[in-house]
Amino acid sequence: MKLISANWKMNLTPSQSVQYLQKFLPLVEDVRDREILLCPPFTSLCVAYEILKDKEVKLGAQNCYYEKKGAFTGEISLSMLKDLGVSYVIVGHSERRWIFGESDELINKKLTACLEEGIRPILCVGERIEEREAGLTFKVVETQIRLALSGIEAFTDSIDIAYEPVWAIGTGNPATPEDAQLVHAFIKDLLYILNPKHEGRTRVLYGGSVNPQNASHFMAKRDVDGLLVGGASLDPEAFAKIVKSF
Ligand code: PEP
């Protein structure tokens, strides 16, 4: 099933999140043929869980730590997230990589921990503008995926991947659907090389300045299995339009 996910980033307080859900849920209550995922900040997970627990809309987190518990001040474990009904975690978002210095090695540990805990990770990959201009898009994406999946290639059916070119995130300048399709097809070929047994079981989402106007153009592409939406997902009406746009 296609996956349409919202990444609220560091936006919406718990009470704003409740207001959001009160507006959003009626708009999507008749949607059955696609999975809808909301990834609020950690501080809103509790209130969102209470509202979503008997609903089809899934709850995700934007980050996690890989250790199970202990002296890791400020971090959140996967069992804490699971207890709040979280079934997905975004791992390796470019803001985590480039603002907070997350390495491929750390991302690999987080993915491994997600698989152990039974939470489905959405691994984010994508090139920066200078890499794109140097013709390195495919190489960067391949390296990020190979390093992130190192040692866990057997579990590609339990992971989704979001292709999010860094230059397209929050800029209002999305990739063209045609360019996205090329990278998505490349990612699927690479996944086949890594694990032919699980062909077609890893969804590849597009993210980067998706909005209600362009969403259906991405979703029309053969290898686009869903979307990861940042800015436009903060408006419940706009996000509902994206969810229903194809
Ligand atoms: C994101 O942060 O994952 C994202 C795709 O952001 P935006 O939609 O705002 O470009």
Coordinates of N, CA and C and ligand atoms in Angstrom, one line a residue:
M1 N 0.8 -1.2 0.0 CA 0.0 0.0 0.0 C 0.9 1.3 0.0
K2 N 0.4 2.3 -0.7 CA 1.2 3.5 -0.7 C 1.2 4.2 0.7
L3 N 2.3 4.8 1.0 CA 2.5 5.5 2.3 C 2.6 7.0 2.1
I4 N 1.7 7.7 2.8 CA 1.8 9.2 2.7 C 2.1 9.6 4.1
S5 N 3.3 10.2 4.3 CA 3.7 10.6 5.7 C 4.0 12.0 5.9
A6 N 3.7 12.5 7.1 CA 3.9 13.9 7.5 C 5.0 14.0 8.5
N7 N 6.0 14.8 8.2 CA 7.1 15.1 9.1 C 6.9 16.5 9.6
W8 N 6.4 16.7 10.8 CA 6.1 18.0 11.4 C 7.4 18.7 11.8
K9 N 8.5 18.0 11.9 CA 9.7 18.6 12.3 C 9.5 19.2 13.7
M10 N 10.2 20.3 14.0 CA 10.0 21.0 15.4 C 8.9 22.0 15.3
N11 N 7.7 21.5 15.1 CA 6.5 22.4 15.0 C 5.4 21.8 15.7
L12 N 4.5 22.6 16.2 CA 3.2 22.2 16.9 C 3.4 21.7 18.3
T13 N 2.9 22.5 19.2 CA 2.9 22.1 20.7 C 1.8 21.0 20.8
P14 N 1.8 20.3 22.0 CA 0.8 19.3 22.2 C -0.6 19.8 22.0
S15 N -0.9 21.0 22.5 CA -2.3 21.5 22.3 C -2.6 21.8 20.8
Q16 N -1.6 22.4 20.1 CA -1.8 22.6 18.7 C -1.9 21.3 17.9
S17 N -1.2 20.3 18.4 CA -1.3 19.0 17.7 C -2.7 18.4 17.8
V18 N -3.4 18.6 19.0 CA -4.7 18.1 19.2 C -5.7 18.9 18.2
Q19 N -5.5 20.2 18.1 CA -6.3 21.0 17.2 C -6.1 20.5 15.8
Y20 N -4.9 20.2 15.4 CA -4.6 19.7 14.1 C -5.4 18.4 13.8
L21 N -5.3 17.5 14.8 CA -5.9 16.2 14.6 C -7.4 16.3 14.5
Q22 N -8.0 17.2 15.3 CA -9.4 17.4 15.2 C -9.9 17.9 13.9
K23 N -9.0 18.7 13.2 CA -9.4 19.1 11.8 C -9.0 18.0 10.8
F24 N -7.9 17.4 11.0 CA -7.4 16.5 9.9 C -8.2 15.1 9.8
L25 N -8.5 14.5 11.0 CA -9.1 13.2 11.0 C -10.4 13.1 10.2
P26 N -11.3 14.1 10.4 CA -12.5 14.0 9.6 C -12.3 14.1 8.1
L27 N -11.2 14.8 7.7 CA -11.0 15.0 6.3 C -10.5 13.7 5.6
V28 N -9.9 12.8 6.4 CA -9.4 11.5 5.8 C -10.1 10.3 6.2
E29 N -11.2 10.4 6.9 CA -11.8 9.2 7.5 C -12.3 8.2 6.5
D30 N -12.5 8.7 5.2 CA -13.0 7.7 4.2 C -11.8 7.1 3.4
V31 N -10.6 7.5 3.8 CA -9.4 7.0 3.0 C -9.1 5.6 3.5
R32 N -9.1 4.6 2.6 CA -8.8 3.2 3.0 C -7.6 2.6 2.2
D33 N -7.4 3.2 1.0 CA -6.5 2.5 0.1 C -5.0 3.0 0.2
R34 N -4.7 3.7 1.2 CA -3.3 4.1 1.4 C -3.0 4.3 2.9
E35 N -1.8 4.2 3.2 CA -1.4 4.3 4.7 C -1.1 5.7 4.9
I36 N -1.6 6.3 6.0 CA -1.4 7.7 6.4 C -0.5 7.6 7.7
L37 N 0.5 8.4 7.7 CA 1.4 8.4 8.9 C 1.7 9.8 9.3
L38 N 1.6 10.1 10.6 CA 2.0 11.4 11.1 C 3.1 11.2 12.0
C39 N 4.2 12.1 11.8 CA 5.4 12.1 12.7 C 5.5 13.4 13.4
P40 N 4.8 13.6 14.6 CA 4.9 14.8 15.3 C 6.2 14.8 16.1
P41 N 6.5 16.0 16.8 CA 7.6 16.0 17.7 C 7.4 15.0 18.9
F42 N 8.4 14.6 19.6 CA 8.3 13.7 20.7 C 7.2 14.1 21.7
T43 N 7.2 15.5 21.9 CA 6.3 16.0 23.0 C 4.8 15.9 22.7
S44 N 4.5 15.6 21.4 CA 3.1 15.5 21.0 C 2.7 14.0 20.9
L45 N 3.6 13.1 21.0 CA 3.3 11.7 20.7 C 2.2 11.2 21.7
C46 N 2.3 11.6 23.0 CA 1.4 11.1 24.0 C -0.1 11.5 23.6
V47 N -0.3 12.8 23.4 CA -1.7 13.2 23.1 C -2.1 12.7 21.7
A48 N -1.2 12.5 20.8 CA -1.6 12.0 19.5 C -1.9 10.5 19.6
Y49 N -1.2 9.8 20.5 CA -1.5 8.4 20.7 C -2.9 8.2 21.2
E50 N -3.3 9.0 22.2 CA -4.6 8.9 22.8 C -5.7 9.1 21.7
I51 N -5.5 10.0 20.8 CA -6.5 10.3 19.8 C -6.5 9.3 18.7
L52 N -5.3 8.8 18.4 CA -5.2 7.9 17.2 C -5.3 6.4 17.5
K53 N -5.4 6.0 18.8 CA -5.3 4.6 19.1 C -6.4 3.7 18.5
D54 N -7.6 4.3 18.2 CA -8.6 3.5 17.6 C -8.8 3.9 16.1
K55 N -7.8 4.6 15.5 CA -7.9 5.1 14.2 C -7.0 4.4 13.2
E56 N -7.2 4.5 11.9 CA -6.3 3.9 10.9 C -5.0 4.7 10.8
V57 N -5.0 6.0 11.1 CA -3.8 6.8 10.9 C -2.8 6.4 11.8
K58 N -1.5 6.2 11.3 CA -0.4 5.7 12.1 C 0.4 6.8 12.7
L59 N 1.1 6.4 13.7 CA 1.9 7.4 14.4 C 3.4 7.0 14.3
G60 N 4.2 8.0 13.9 CA 5.7 7.8 13.8 C 6.5 8.8 14.6
A61 N 7.7 8.5 14.8 CA 8.6 9.5 15.4 C 9.7 10.0 14.4
Q62 N 10.3 11.1 14.7 CA 11.2 11.7 13.8 C 12.6 11.3 14.0
N63 N 12.9 10.6 15.1 CA 14.2 10.2 15.5 C 14.1 9.2 16.6
C64 N 15.3 8.6 16.9 CA 15.3 7.7 18.1 C 16.8 7.5 18.5
Y65 N 17.0 6.8 19.6 CA 18.4 6.4 19.9 C 18.4 4.9 19.9
Y66 N 19.6 4.4 19.6 CA 19.7 2.9 19.4 C 19.9 2.1 20.7
E67 N 20.4 2.7 21.7 CA 20.5 2.0 23.0 C 19.2 1.7 23.6
K68 N 19.1 0.6 24.4 CA 17.8 0.3 25.0 C 17.4 1.2 26.1
K69 N 18.3 1.5 27.0 CA 18.1 2.4 28.1 C 19.4 2.8 28.7
G70 N 19.3 3.8 29.7 CA 20.5 4.1 30.4 C 20.9 5.5 30.4
A71 N 22.2 5.8 30.6 CA 22.7 7.2 30.8 C 22.9 7.9 29.5
F72 N 21.8 8.2 28.8 CA 21.9 8.9 27.5 C 21.0 10.1 27.5
T73 N 21.4 11.1 28.3 CA 20.5 12.2 28.6 C 20.0 12.9 27.4
G74 N 18.7 13.1 27.4 CA 18.0 13.7 26.2 C 17.6 12.8 25.1
E75 N 18.0 11.5 25.2 CA 17.6 10.6 24.1 C 16.4 9.8 24.4
I76 N 15.8 9.2 23.4 CA 14.5 8.5 23.5 C 14.7 7.1 22.9
S77 N 14.4 6.1 23.6 CA 14.6 4.7 23.1 C 13.4 4.2 22.3
L78 N 13.7 3.2 21.6 CA 12.6 2.6 20.8 C 11.5 2.0 21.6
S79 N 11.8 1.4 22.7 CA 10.8 0.8 23.5 C 9.9 1.9 24.1
M80 N 10.4 3.1 24.4 CA 9.6 4.2 24.9 C 8.6 4.6 23.8
L81 N 9.1 4.6 22.5 CA 8.3 5.0 21.4 C 7.2 3.9 21.1
K82 N 7.6 2.7 21.2 CA 6.6 1.6 21.0 C 5.5 1.6 22.0
D83 N 5.8 2.0 23.2 CA 4.8 2.1 24.3 C 3.8 3.1 24.0
L84 N 4.1 4.1 23.1 CA 3.2 5.2 22.7 C 2.6 4.9 21.4
G85 N 2.6 3.6 21.0 CA 1.9 3.3 19.7 C 2.7 3.7 18.5
V86 N 3.9 4.0 18.6 CA 4.7 4.4 17.4 C 5.1 3.2 16.6
S87 N 4.7 3.2 15.3 CA 5.1 2.1 14.5 C 6.1 2.4 13.4
Y88 N 6.5 3.6 13.2 CA 7.5 4.0 12.2 C 8.4 5.0 12.9
V89 N 9.7 5.0 12.5 CA 10.6 6.1 12.9 C 11.4 6.6 11.6
I90 N 11.5 7.9 11.5 CA 12.3 8.5 10.4 C 13.7 8.4 10.9
V91 N 14.6 7.8 10.1 CA 16.0 7.7 10.5 C 16.9 8.3 9.4
G92 N 17.8 9.1 9.8 CA 18.8 9.7 8.9 C 18.2 10.9 8.0
H93 N 17.2 11.6 8.6 CA 16.8 12.8 7.9 C 17.9 13.7 7.6
S94 N 17.9 14.4 6.5 CA 19.1 15.3 6.2 C 19.3 16.3 7.2
E95 N 18.2 16.8 7.9 CA 18.5 17.7 9.0 C 19.2 17.1 10.2
R96 N 19.0 15.8 10.4 CA 19.8 15.1 11.4 C 21.3 14.9 10.9
R97 N 21.4 14.6 9.6 CA 22.8 14.4 9.1 C 23.6 15.7 9.1
W98 N 22.9 16.8 8.6 CA 23.7 18.0 8.3 C 23.7 19.0 9.4
I99 N 22.7 19.0 10.3 CA 22.7 20.0 11.4 C 23.2 19.3 12.6
F100 N 22.9 18.0 12.8 CA 23.3 17.4 14.1 C 24.4 16.4 13.9
G101 N 25.0 16.3 12.7 CA 26.2 15.6 12.4 C 26.0 14.1 12.5
E102 N 24.8 13.5 12.2 CA 24.7 12.1 12.3 C 25.5 11.4 11.2
S103 N 26.2 10.4 11.6 CA 27.0 9.7 10.6 C 26.3 8.5 10.0
D104 N 26.8 7.9 8.9 CA 26.2 6.7 8.4 C 26.3 5.6 9.4
E105 N 27.3 5.5 10.2 CA 27.5 4.5 11.2 C 26.4 4.6 12.2
L106 N 26.1 5.8 12.7 CA 25.0 6.0 13.7 C 23.7 5.6 13.1
I107 N 23.5 6.0 11.9 CA 22.2 5.7 11.2 C 22.0 4.2 11.1
N108 N 23.1 3.5 10.7 CA 23.1 2.0 10.7 C 22.7 1.4 12.0
K109 N 23.2 2.0 13.1 CA 22.9 1.4 14.4 C 21.4 1.7 14.7
K110 N 20.9 2.9 14.4 CA 19.5 3.2 14.6 C 18.6 2.2 13.8
L111 N 19.0 2.0 12.6 CA 18.1 1.1 11.8 C 18.1 -0.3 12.4
T112 N 19.3 -0.8 12.8 CA 19.4 -2.1 13.4 C 18.5 -2.2 14.6
A113 N 18.6 -1.1 15.5 CA 17.8 -1.1 16.7 C 16.3 -1.1 16.4
C114 N 15.9 -0.4 15.3 CA 14.4 -0.3 14.9 C 14.0 -1.7 14.6
L115 N 14.8 -2.4 13.8 CA 14.4 -3.8 13.3 C 14.3 -4.7 14.5
E116 N 15.2 -4.6 15.5 CA 15.2 -5.4 16.7 C 13.9 -5.2 17.5
E117 N 13.5 -3.9 17.5 CA 12.3 -3.5 18.3 C 11.0 -3.7 17.5
G118 N 11.1 -4.0 16.2 CA 9.9 -4.2 15.5 C 9.2 -2.9 15.1
I119 N 9.9 -1.9 15.0 CA 9.4 -0.6 14.5 C 10.0 -0.4 13.1
R120 N 9.1 0.0 12.2 CA 9.6 0.1 10.8 C 10.3 1.5 10.5
P121 N 11.6 1.4 10.2 CA 12.2 2.7 9.9 C 12.0 3.2 8.5
I122 N 12.0 4.5 8.4 CA 12.0 5.1 7.0 C 13.4 5.8 6.9
L123 N 14.2 5.2 6.1 CA 15.6 5.7 6.0 C 15.6 6.8 4.9
C124 N 16.1 8.0 5.3 CA 16.2 9.1 4.4 C 17.5 9.2 3.7
V125 N 17.6 9.4 2.4 CA 18.8 9.5 1.7 C 18.6 10.7 0.7
G126 N 19.7 11.2 0.2 CA 19.6 12.3 -0.8 C 20.9 13.1 -0.9
E127 N 21.1 13.7 -2.1 CA 22.3 14.4 -2.3 C 22.1 15.9 -2.0
R128 N 23.3 16.5 -1.7 CA 23.3 18.0 -1.5 C 23.5 18.6 -2.9
I129 N 23.2 19.9 -3.0 CA 23.2 20.6 -4.3 C 24.6 20.5 -5.0
E130 N 25.7 20.6 -4.2 CA 27.0 20.5 -4.9 C 27.3 19.1 -5.4
E131 N 26.7 18.1 -4.7 CA 26.9 16.8 -5.2 C 26.1 16.5 -6.5
R132 N 24.9 17.1 -6.5 CA 24.1 17.0 -7.7 C 24.8 17.7 -8.9
E133 N 25.3 18.9 -8.6 CA 25.9 19.6 -9.7 C 27.2 18.9 -10.2
A134 N 27.8 18.1 -9.3 CA 29.0 17.4 -9.7 C 28.6 16.0 -10.3
G135 N 27.4 15.8 -10.5 CA 26.9 14.6 -11.2 C 27.0 13.3 -10.2
L136 N 27.0 13.6 -8.9 CA 27.2 12.5 -8.0 C 26.0 11.9 -7.3
T137 N 24.8 12.3 -7.8 CA 23.5 11.9 -7.2 C 23.5 10.4 -6.9
F138 N 23.7 9.7 -8.0 CA 23.5 8.2 -7.8 C 24.6 7.6 -6.9
K139 N 25.8 8.1 -7.0 CA 26.9 7.6 -6.1 C 26.6 7.9 -4.7
V140 N 26.1 9.1 -4.4 CA 25.8 9.5 -3.0 C 24.7 8.7 -2.4
V141 N 23.7 8.5 -3.2 CA 22.5 7.7 -2.7 C 22.9 6.3 -2.5
E142 N 23.7 5.8 -3.4 CA 24.1 4.4 -3.3 C 25.0 4.2 -2.0
T143 N 25.9 5.1 -1.8 CA 26.8 5.0 -0.7 C 26.0 5.1 0.6
Q144 N 25.1 6.0 0.7 CA 24.3 6.2 1.9 C 23.4 4.9 2.2
I145 N 22.9 4.3 1.1 CA 22.0 3.1 1.3 C 22.9 1.9 1.7
R146 N 24.1 1.8 1.0 CA 24.9 0.6 1.4 C 25.4 0.7 2.8
L147 N 25.8 1.9 3.2 CA 26.3 2.0 4.6 C 25.2 1.9 5.6
A148 N 24.1 2.5 5.3 CA 22.9 2.4 6.3 C 22.5 0.9 6.5
L149 N 22.5 0.2 5.4 CA 21.9 -1.2 5.4 C 23.0 -2.2 5.7
S150 N 24.2 -1.8 5.9 CA 25.3 -2.7 6.1 C 25.0 -3.7 7.3
G151 N 25.0 -5.0 7.0 CA 24.8 -6.0 8.0 C 23.3 -6.3 8.2
I152 N 22.4 -5.5 7.6 CA 21.0 -5.8 7.8 C 20.3 -5.9 6.5
E153 N 21.0 -6.3 5.4 CA 20.4 -6.4 4.1 C 19.3 -7.5 4.1
A154 N 19.4 -8.4 5.0 CA 18.4 -9.5 5.0 C 17.0 -9.0 5.4
F155 N 17.0 -7.7 5.9 CA 15.7 -7.2 6.4 C 15.1 -6.1 5.6
T156 N 15.5 -6.1 4.3 CA 15.0 -4.9 3.5 C 13.5 -4.9 3.3
D157 N 12.8 -6.0 3.7 CA 11.3 -6.0 3.6 C 10.7 -5.3 4.8
S158 N 11.5 -4.9 5.8 CA 11.0 -4.3 7.0 C 11.4 -2.8 7.1
I159 N 11.9 -2.3 5.9 CA 12.4 -0.9 5.9 C 11.7 -0.2 4.7
D160 N 11.4 1.1 4.9 CA 11.1 2.0 3.7 C 12.2 3.0 3.6
I161 N 12.3 3.5 2.3 CA 13.4 4.5 2.1 C 12.7 5.8 1.5
A162 N 13.2 6.9 2.0 CA 12.7 8.2 1.4 C 13.8 8.8 0.6
Y163 N 13.6 9.1 -0.6 CA 14.6 9.8 -1.4 C 14.2 11.3 -1.2
E164 N 15.1 12.0 -0.6 CA 14.9 13.5 -0.3 C 16.1 14.3 -0.7
P165 N 16.1 14.8 -1.9 CA 17.3 15.6 -2.3 C 17.4 16.8 -1.3
V166 N 18.5 17.0 -0.7 CA 18.6 18.0 0.3 C 18.3 19.4 -0.2
W167 N 18.6 19.7 -1.5 CA 18.3 21.0 -2.1 C 16.8 21.2 -2.3
A168 N 16.1 20.2 -2.2 CA 14.6 20.3 -2.4 C 13.8 20.4 -1.1
I169 N 14.5 20.2 0.0 CA 13.8 20.2 1.3 C 13.5 21.6 1.8
G170 N 12.3 21.9 1.9 CA 11.9 23.2 2.5 C 12.2 24.4 1.6
T171 N 12.5 24.2 0.3 CA 13.0 25.3 -0.5 C 11.9 25.7 -1.5
G172 N 10.8 25.0 -1.6 CA 9.8 25.3 -2.7 C 10.3 24.9 -4.1
N173 N 11.4 24.2 -4.1 CA 12.0 23.8 -5.4 C 12.2 22.3 -5.4
P174 N 11.1 21.6 -5.7 CA 11.1 20.1 -5.7 C 11.9 19.6 -6.9
A175 N 12.3 18.3 -6.8 CA 12.8 17.6 -8.0 C 11.7 17.5 -9.0
T176 N 12.1 17.3 -10.2 CA 11.0 17.0 -11.2 C 10.5 15.6 -10.9
P177 N 9.3 15.3 -11.2 CA 8.8 13.9 -11.0 C 9.7 12.9 -11.8
E178 N 10.1 13.4 -13.0 CA 10.9 12.5 -13.9 C 12.3 12.2 -13.2
D179 N 12.9 13.3 -12.6 CA 14.2 13.0 -11.9 C 14.0 12.1 -10.7
A180 N 12.9 12.3 -10.0 CA 12.7 11.5 -8.9 C 12.5 10.0 -9.3
Q181 N 11.8 9.8 -10.4 CA 11.5 8.5 -10.9 C 12.9 7.8 -11.2
L182 N 13.8 8.5 -11.8 CA 15.1 7.9 -12.2 C 15.8 7.5 -10.9
V183 N 15.8 8.3 -9.9 CA 16.5 7.9 -8.7 C 15.8 6.8 -7.9
H184 N 14.5 6.8 -8.0 CA 13.7 5.7 -7.3 C 14.0 4.4 -8.0
A185 N 14.0 4.4 -9.3 CA 14.3 3.2 -10.1 C 15.7 2.7 -9.7
F186 N 16.6 3.6 -9.6 CA 18.0 3.2 -9.3 C 18.1 2.6 -7.9
I187 N 17.3 3.2 -6.9 CA 17.3 2.7 -5.5 C 16.7 1.3 -5.5
K188 N 15.7 1.0 -6.4 CA 15.0 -0.3 -6.4 C 16.0 -1.3 -7.0
D189 N 16.8 -0.9 -8.0 CA 17.8 -1.8 -8.6 C 18.8 -2.1 -7.6
L190 N 19.2 -1.1 -6.8 CA 20.2 -1.4 -5.8 C 19.7 -2.3 -4.7
L191 N 18.4 -2.1 -4.3 CA 17.8 -3.0 -3.3 C 17.8 -4.4 -3.8
Y192 N 17.5 -4.6 -5.1 CA 17.5 -5.9 -5.7 C 18.9 -6.6 -5.6
I193 N 19.9 -5.8 -5.8 CA 21.3 -6.3 -5.8 C 21.6 -6.7 -4.3
L194 N 21.1 -5.9 -3.4 CA 21.4 -6.2 -1.9 C 20.6 -7.4 -1.4
N195 N 19.4 -7.5 -1.9 CA 18.6 -8.6 -1.5 C 17.5 -9.0 -2.5
P196 N 17.8 -9.8 -3.4 CA 16.8 -10.1 -4.5 C 15.6 -10.8 -4.0
K197 N 15.6 -11.4 -2.8 CA 14.5 -12.1 -2.2 C 13.3 -11.2 -1.9
H198 N 13.7 -9.9 -1.6 CA 12.6 -9.0 -1.1 C 12.2 -8.0 -2.2
E199 N 12.4 -8.3 -3.4 CA 12.1 -7.4 -4.5 C 10.7 -6.8 -4.3
G200 N 10.6 -5.4 -4.3 CA 9.3 -4.8 -4.3 C 8.7 -4.6 -2.9
R201 N 9.5 -5.0 -1.8 CA 8.9 -5.0 -0.5 C 9.4 -3.8 0.3
T202 N 10.3 -3.0 -0.3 CA 10.7 -1.8 0.4 C 10.1 -0.6 -0.4
R203 N 9.2 0.2 0.3 CA 8.6 1.3 -0.5 C 9.7 2.4 -0.6
V204 N 9.7 3.1 -1.7 CA 10.6 4.2 -1.9 C 9.7 5.5 -2.0
L205 N 9.8 6.4 -1.0 CA 9.0 7.6 -1.0 C 9.8 8.8 -1.5
Y206 N 9.1 9.7 -2.0 CA 9.7 11.0 -2.4 C 9.4 12.1 -1.4
G207 N 10.5 12.9 -1.1 CA 10.3 14.0 -0.2 C 11.1 15.2 -0.7
G208 N 10.5 16.4 -0.5 CA 11.2 17.6 -0.9 C 10.2 18.5 -1.6
S209 N 9.7 19.5 -0.8 CA 8.7 20.5 -1.4 C 7.5 19.9 -2.0
V210 N 7.0 18.8 -1.5 CA 5.7 18.3 -2.0 C 4.6 19.2 -1.5
N211 N 3.6 19.5 -2.3 CA 2.5 20.3 -2.0 C 1.2 19.7 -2.6
P212 N 0.1 20.3 -2.3 CA -1.2 19.7 -2.9 C -1.2 19.8 -4.4
Q213 N -0.4 20.7 -5.0 CA -0.5 20.9 -6.5 C 0.4 19.8 -7.2
N214 N 1.6 19.5 -6.5 CA 2.5 18.6 -7.3 C 2.4 17.2 -6.8
A215 N 1.7 16.9 -5.7 CA 1.8 15.5 -5.2 C 1.4 14.4 -6.2
S216 N 0.3 14.7 -6.9 CA -0.2 13.7 -7.8 C 0.8 13.4 -9.0
H217 N 1.6 14.4 -9.3 CA 2.6 14.2 -10.4 C 3.6 13.2 -9.9
F218 N 4.0 13.3 -8.7 CA 5.0 12.4 -8.1 C 4.4 11.0 -8.0
M219 N 3.1 11.0 -7.5 CA 2.5 9.7 -7.3 C 2.2 8.9 -8.6
A220 N 2.2 9.7 -9.7 CA 1.9 9.0 -11.0 C 3.1 8.3 -11.5
K221 N 4.2 8.5 -10.9 CA 5.5 7.8 -11.4 C 5.5 6.3 -10.9
R222 N 6.0 5.5 -11.7 CA 5.9 4.0 -11.4 C 6.6 3.6 -10.1
D223 N 7.8 4.2 -9.9 CA 8.5 3.8 -8.7 C 8.4 4.7 -7.5
V224 N 7.4 5.6 -7.5 CA 7.2 6.4 -6.3 C 6.0 5.7 -5.5
D225 N 6.4 5.2 -4.4 CA 5.5 4.4 -3.6 C 4.9 5.2 -2.4
G226 N 5.1 6.5 -2.4 CA 4.6 7.3 -1.3 C 5.3 8.6 -1.2
L227 N 5.0 9.4 -0.2 CA 5.5 10.7 -0.1 C 5.9 11.0 1.4
L228 N 6.9 11.8 1.6 CA 7.3 12.3 3.0 C 7.2 13.8 2.9
V229 N 6.3 14.4 3.6 CA 5.9 15.8 3.4 C 6.3 16.6 4.7
G230 N 7.1 17.6 4.5 CA 7.4 18.5 5.7 C 6.5 19.6 5.8
G231 N 6.9 20.8 5.3 CA 6.2 22.1 5.4 C 4.7 22.0 5.1
A232 N 4.3 21.4 4.0 CA 2.9 21.3 3.6 C 2.0 20.4 4.6
S233 N 2.7 19.6 5.3 CA 1.9 18.7 6.2 C 1.5 19.4 7.5
L234 N 2.0 20.7 7.7 CA 1.6 21.4 8.9 C 0.2 22.0 8.8
D235 N -0.3 22.1 7.6 CA -1.7 22.5 7.4 C -2.6 21.3 7.2
P236 N -3.5 21.0 8.1 CA -4.3 19.8 8.0 C -5.0 19.7 6.7
E237 N -5.5 20.8 6.2 CA -6.3 20.7 4.9 C -5.4 20.4 3.8
A238 N -4.2 21.1 3.8 CA -3.2 20.8 2.7 C -2.8 19.4 2.7
F239 N -2.5 18.9 3.9 CA -2.0 17.5 4.0 C -3.1 16.5 3.6
A240 N -4.3 16.8 4.0 CA -5.4 15.9 3.6 C -5.6 15.9 2.0
K241 N -5.4 17.1 1.4 CA -5.4 17.1 -0.1 C -4.3 16.3 -0.6
I242 N -3.1 16.3 -0.1 CA -2.0 15.5 -0.6 C -2.4 14.0 -0.4
V243 N -2.9 13.7 0.7 CA -3.2 12.3 1.0 C -4.2 11.8 -0.1
K244 N -5.1 12.7 -0.5 CA -6.2 12.2 -1.4 C -5.9 12.6 -2.9
S245 N -4.7 13.0 -3.1 CA -4.4 13.6 -4.4 C -4.2 12.7 -5.6
F246 N -4.4 11.4 -5.4 CA -4.1 10.5 -6.6 C -5.1 9.4 -6.6
Ligands
PEP1 C1 11.1 16.8 5.0 O1 11.6 17.5 5.9 O2 11.2 15.6 5.1 C2 10.6 17.5 3.8 C3 10.4 16.8 2.7 O3 10.3 18.8 3.9 P1 9.5 19.7 2.9 O4 8.3 19.0 2.5 O5 9.2 21.0 3.7 O6 10.4 20.0 1.8

